[in-house]
Short mmCIF file of C-alpha atoms in Angstrom, two decimals:
data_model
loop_
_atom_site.label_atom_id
_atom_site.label_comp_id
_atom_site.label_asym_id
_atom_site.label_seq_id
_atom_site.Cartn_x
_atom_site.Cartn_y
_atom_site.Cartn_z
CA UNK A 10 14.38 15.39 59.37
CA UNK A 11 15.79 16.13 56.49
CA UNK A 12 14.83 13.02 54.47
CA UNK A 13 11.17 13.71 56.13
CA UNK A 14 11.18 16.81 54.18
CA UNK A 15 12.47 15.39 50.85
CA UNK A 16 9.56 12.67 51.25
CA UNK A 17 7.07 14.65 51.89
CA UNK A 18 7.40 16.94 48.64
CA UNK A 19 8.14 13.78 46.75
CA UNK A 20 5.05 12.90 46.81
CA UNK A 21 3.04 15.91 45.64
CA UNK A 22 5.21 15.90 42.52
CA UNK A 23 5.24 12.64 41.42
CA UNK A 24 0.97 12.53 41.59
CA UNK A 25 1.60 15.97 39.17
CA UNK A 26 4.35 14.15 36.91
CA UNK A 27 1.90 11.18 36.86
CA UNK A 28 -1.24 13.49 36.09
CA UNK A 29 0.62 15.49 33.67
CA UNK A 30 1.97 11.71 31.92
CA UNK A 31 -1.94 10.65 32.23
CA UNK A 32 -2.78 13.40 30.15
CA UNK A 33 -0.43 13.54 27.66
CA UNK A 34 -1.09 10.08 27.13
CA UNK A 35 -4.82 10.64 27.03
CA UNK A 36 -4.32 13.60 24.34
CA UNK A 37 -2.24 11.47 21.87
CA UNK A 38 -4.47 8.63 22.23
CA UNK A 39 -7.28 11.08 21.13
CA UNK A 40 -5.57 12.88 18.58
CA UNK A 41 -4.53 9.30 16.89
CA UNK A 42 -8.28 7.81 17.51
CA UNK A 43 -9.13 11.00 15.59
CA UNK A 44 -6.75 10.98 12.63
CA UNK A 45 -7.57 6.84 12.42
CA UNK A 46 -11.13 7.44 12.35
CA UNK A 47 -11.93 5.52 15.36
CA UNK A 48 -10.36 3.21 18.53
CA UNK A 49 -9.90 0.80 16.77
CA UNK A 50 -8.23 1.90 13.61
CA UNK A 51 -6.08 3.70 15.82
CA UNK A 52 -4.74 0.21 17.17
CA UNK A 53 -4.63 -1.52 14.33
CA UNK A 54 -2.27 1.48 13.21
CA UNK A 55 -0.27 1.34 15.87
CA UNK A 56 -0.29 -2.68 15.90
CA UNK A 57 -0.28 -3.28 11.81
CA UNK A 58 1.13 -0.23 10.26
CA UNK A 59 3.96 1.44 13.11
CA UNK A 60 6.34 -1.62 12.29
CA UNK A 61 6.36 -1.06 8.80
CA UNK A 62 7.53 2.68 9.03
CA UNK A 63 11.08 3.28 7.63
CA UNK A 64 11.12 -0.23 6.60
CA UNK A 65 13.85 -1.53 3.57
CA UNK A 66 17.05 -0.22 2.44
CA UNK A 67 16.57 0.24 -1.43
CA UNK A 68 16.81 3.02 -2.74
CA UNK A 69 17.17 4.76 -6.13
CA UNK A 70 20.02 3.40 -7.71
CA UNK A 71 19.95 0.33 -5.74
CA UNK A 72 19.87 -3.07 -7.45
CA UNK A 73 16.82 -4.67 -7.41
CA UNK A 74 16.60 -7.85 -5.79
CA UNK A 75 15.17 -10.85 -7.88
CA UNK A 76 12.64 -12.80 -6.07
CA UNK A 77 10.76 -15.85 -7.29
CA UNK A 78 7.03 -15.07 -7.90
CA UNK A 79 3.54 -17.40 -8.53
CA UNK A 80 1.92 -16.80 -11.66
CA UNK A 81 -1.51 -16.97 -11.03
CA UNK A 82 -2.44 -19.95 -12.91
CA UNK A 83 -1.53 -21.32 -9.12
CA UNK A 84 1.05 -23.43 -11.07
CA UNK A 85 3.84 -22.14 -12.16
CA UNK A 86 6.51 -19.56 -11.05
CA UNK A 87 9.05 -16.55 -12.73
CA UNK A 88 11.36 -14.72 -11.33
CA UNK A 89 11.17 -10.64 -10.83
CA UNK A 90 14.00 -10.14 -13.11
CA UNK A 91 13.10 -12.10 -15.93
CA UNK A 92 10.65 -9.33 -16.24
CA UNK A 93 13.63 -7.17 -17.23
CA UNK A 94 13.67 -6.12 -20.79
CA UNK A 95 14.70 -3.01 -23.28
CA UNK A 96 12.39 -1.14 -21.30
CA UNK A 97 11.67 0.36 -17.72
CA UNK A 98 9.87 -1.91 -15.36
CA UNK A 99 6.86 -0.58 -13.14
CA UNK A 100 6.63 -2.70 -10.21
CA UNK A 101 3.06 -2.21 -8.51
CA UNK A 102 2.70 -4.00 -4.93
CA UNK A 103 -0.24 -4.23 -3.05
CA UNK A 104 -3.12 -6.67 -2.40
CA UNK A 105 -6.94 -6.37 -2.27
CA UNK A 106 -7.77 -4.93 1.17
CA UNK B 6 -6.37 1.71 -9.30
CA UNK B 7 -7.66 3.60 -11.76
CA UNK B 8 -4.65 5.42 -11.60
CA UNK B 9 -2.78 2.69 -12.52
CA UNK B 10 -4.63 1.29 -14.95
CA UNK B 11 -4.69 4.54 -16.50
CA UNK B 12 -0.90 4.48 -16.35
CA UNK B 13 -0.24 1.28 -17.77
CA UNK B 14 -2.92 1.49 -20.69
CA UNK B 15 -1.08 5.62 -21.30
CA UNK B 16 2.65 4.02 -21.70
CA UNK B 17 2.29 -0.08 -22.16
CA UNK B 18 3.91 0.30 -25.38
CA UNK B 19 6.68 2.05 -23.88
CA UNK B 20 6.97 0.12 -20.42
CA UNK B 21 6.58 -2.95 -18.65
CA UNK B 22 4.09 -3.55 -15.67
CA UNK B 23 4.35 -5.94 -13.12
CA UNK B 24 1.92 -6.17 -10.05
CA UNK B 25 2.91 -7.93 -7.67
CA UNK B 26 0.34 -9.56 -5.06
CA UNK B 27 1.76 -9.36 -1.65
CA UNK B 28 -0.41 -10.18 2.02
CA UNK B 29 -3.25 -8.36 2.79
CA UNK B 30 -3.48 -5.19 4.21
CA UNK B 31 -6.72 -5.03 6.21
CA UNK B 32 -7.80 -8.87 5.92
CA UNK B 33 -11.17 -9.48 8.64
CA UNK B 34 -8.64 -11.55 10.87
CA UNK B 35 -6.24 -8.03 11.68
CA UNK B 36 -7.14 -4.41 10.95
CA UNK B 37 -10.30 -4.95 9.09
CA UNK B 38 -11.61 -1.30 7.82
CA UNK B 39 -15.52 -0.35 7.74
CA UNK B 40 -14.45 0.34 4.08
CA UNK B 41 -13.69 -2.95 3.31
CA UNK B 42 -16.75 -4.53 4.43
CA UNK B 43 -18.75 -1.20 2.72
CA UNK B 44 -17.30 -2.51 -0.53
CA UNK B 45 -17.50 -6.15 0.11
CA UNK B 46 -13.96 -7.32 0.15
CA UNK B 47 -13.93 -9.47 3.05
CA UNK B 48 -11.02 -11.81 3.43
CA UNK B 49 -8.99 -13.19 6.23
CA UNK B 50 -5.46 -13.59 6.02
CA UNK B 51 -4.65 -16.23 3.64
CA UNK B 52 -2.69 -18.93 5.15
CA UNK B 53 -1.41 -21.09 2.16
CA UNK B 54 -0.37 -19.67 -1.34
CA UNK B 55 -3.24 -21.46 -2.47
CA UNK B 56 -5.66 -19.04 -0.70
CA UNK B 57 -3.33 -16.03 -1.92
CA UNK B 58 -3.74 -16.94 -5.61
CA UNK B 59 -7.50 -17.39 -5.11
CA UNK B 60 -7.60 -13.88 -3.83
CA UNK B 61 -5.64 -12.32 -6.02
CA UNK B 62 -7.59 -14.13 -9.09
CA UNK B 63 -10.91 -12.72 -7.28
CA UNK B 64 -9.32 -9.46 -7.49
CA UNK B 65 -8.16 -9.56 -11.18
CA UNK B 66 -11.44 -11.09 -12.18
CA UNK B 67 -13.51 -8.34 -10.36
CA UNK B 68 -11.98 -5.55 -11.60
CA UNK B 69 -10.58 -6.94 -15.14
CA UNK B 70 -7.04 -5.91 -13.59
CA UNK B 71 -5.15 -5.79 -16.95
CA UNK B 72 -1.61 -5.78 -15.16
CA UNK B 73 0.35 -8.70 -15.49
CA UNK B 74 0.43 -10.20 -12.18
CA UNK B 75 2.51 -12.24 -9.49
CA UNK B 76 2.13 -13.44 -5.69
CA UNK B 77 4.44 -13.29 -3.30
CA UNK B 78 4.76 -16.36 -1.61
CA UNK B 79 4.13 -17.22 2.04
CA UNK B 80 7.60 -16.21 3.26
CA UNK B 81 6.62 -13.05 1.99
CA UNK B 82 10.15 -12.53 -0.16
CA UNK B 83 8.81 -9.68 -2.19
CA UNK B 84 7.15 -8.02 0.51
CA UNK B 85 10.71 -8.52 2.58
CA UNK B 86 13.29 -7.15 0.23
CA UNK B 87 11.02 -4.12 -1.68
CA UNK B 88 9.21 -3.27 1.93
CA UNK B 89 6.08 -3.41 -0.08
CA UNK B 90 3.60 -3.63 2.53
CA UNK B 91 0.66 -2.42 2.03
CA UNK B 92 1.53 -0.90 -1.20
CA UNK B 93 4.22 0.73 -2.84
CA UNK B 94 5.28 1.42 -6.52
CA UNK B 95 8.82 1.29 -8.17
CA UNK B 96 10.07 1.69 -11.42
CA UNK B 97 13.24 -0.47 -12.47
CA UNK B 98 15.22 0.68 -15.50
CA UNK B 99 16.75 -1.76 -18.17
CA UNK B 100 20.17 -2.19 -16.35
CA UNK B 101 18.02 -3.65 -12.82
CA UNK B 102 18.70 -0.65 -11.16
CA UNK B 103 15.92 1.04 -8.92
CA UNK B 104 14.86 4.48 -10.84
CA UNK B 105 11.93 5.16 -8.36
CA UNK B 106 10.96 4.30 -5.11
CA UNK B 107 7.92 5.43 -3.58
CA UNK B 108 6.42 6.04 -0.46
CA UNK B 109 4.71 3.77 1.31
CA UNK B 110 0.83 3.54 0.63
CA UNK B 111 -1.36 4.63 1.56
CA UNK B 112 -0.76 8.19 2.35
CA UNK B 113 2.36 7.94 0.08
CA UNK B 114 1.34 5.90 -2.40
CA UNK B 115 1.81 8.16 -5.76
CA UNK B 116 1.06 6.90 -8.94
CA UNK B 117 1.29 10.57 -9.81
CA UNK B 118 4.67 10.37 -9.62
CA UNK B 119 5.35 7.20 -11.78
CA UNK B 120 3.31 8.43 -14.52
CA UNK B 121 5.78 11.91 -14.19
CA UNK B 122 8.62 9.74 -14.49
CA UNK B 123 7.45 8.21 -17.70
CA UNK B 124 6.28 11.46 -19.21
CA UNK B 125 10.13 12.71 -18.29
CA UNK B 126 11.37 9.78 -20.62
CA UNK B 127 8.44 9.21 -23.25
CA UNK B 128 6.48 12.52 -23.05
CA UNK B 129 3.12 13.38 -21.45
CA UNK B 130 -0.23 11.65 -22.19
CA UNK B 131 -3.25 14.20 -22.24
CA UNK B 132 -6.27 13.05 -21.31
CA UNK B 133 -9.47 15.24 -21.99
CA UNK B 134 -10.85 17.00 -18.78
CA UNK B 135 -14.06 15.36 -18.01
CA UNK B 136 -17.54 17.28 -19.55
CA UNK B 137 -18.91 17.81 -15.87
CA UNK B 138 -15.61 19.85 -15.59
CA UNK B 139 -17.95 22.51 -17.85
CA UNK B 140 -19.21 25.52 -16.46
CA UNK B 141 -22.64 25.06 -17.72
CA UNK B 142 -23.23 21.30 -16.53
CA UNK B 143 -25.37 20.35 -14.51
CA UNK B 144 -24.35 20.18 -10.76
CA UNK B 145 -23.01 16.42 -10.08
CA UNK B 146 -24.98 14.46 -8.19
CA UNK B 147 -23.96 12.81 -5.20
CA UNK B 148 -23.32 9.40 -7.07
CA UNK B 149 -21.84 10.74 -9.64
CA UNK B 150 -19.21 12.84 -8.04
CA UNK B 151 -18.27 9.04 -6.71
CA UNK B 152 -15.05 7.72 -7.99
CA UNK B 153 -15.57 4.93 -10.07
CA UNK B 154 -15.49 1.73 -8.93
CA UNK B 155 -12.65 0.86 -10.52
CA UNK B 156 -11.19 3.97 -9.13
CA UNK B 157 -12.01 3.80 -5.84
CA UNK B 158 -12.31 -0.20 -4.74
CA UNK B 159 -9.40 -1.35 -2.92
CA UNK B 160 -6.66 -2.89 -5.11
CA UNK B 161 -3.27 -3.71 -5.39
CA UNK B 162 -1.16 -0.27 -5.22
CA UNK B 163 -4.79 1.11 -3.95
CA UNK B 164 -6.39 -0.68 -0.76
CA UNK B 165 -8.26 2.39 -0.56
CA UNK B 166 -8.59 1.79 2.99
CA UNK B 167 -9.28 4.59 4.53
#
């Protein structure tokens, strides 16, 4: 009898949890459609961009790794830290899109 | 990019710039932005270095990029180790020691805050305010209250992309 109870007030509550989930859910997919501009913006945020969050562990006074680079003459190649000199080194990463 | 540019022509005597070309942010094959295609740069995701270069030469070539330039290569190395994607600035000092790291782009993408680190070590570079800043010109019309395009297209360090 007991258990009959229990069921039967189960299931009023979990339909509210799942509304209340349903709409939560529906909210934050709106407010993130919003601040992307649009659907689809909002996935490619949550597709492209999320994963990239909090990404890499240097940090100021870190050493900075070398890595081997392609001039753009297609050809040939340098390093990152041959770039080092007397002087500070402004390191500008990015692409055209 | 403007800002950049700015930056490196203001303090080029004083510092070294490197950009460095790393994959595309909003290439037509991923996240492709209405901006993008507004400003005509349309370009999948290159697939070979070869196609990376070409892009990044379009780039430099379109906008007479001044920086001395690099490309990451298909491993995506650079990209790996500085988390540079989509853009991000640093400043190394003399010994190879990270001095800044900033955000990443684009909503914390600061060339603001490079250029205040090399006015902290070489001293500020003042740039006239521009005439339409006077009170008796003319209201700015809609064009011309537009960024340049050199200011505003996407670029390395600013896809501009939203």
């Amino acid at each position: 009898m007991v258990r009959f109870e229990g069921t039967v007030l189960m299931k009023p509550l979990l339909k509210w949890v799942a509304g209340v989930l349903a709409v939560l859910l529906l909210a934050a997919s709106g407010v993130l459609c919003y601040m992307a501009g649009s659907p689809k913006d909002a996935y490619g945020l949550v597709r492209y961009a999320l994963p990239h969050m909090h990404r890499g562990t240097l940090k100021v006074g870190s050493d900075a790794p070398d890595v081997r680079l392609l001039a753009l003459d297609g050809t040939n190649h340098f390093h990152l830290r041959e770039r080092l000199s007397a002087r500070p080194l402004v390191l500008v990463f990015g692409s055209f899109t | 990019m403007g800002d950049i540019v700015q930056i490196y022509n203001d303090y080029k005597d004083h510092a070294d710039f490197l950009t460095v070309y790393v994959r595309e942010a909003h290439p037509t094959d991923e996240w492709q932005m209405k901006s993008n295609v507004k400003d005509d740069v349309c370009y999948a995701q290159p697939k070979t270095l070869e196609q990376r270069v070409a892009i990044a030469k379009d780039f430099t070539t379109r906008f007479k990029f001044p920086l001395p330039f690099g490309v990451d290569d298909m491993s995506n190395a650079a990209d790996n180790v500085y988390a540079a994607w989509p853009e991000r600035l640093y400043v190394i000092d003399q010994t190879g020691h990270v001095v800044y790291r900033g955000g990443m782009g684009p909503f914390n993408y600061k060339p603001v805050e490079v250029r205040e680190w090399l006015a902290a070590k070489y001293g500020a570079v003042k740039h006239e305010a521009p005439a339409a800043a006077a009170s008796t010109a003319p209201s700015p019309t809609p064009a011309s209250r537009t960024a340049p395009p050199t200011a505003s297209a996407p670029a390395p360090a600013t896809p501009a992309t939203k």
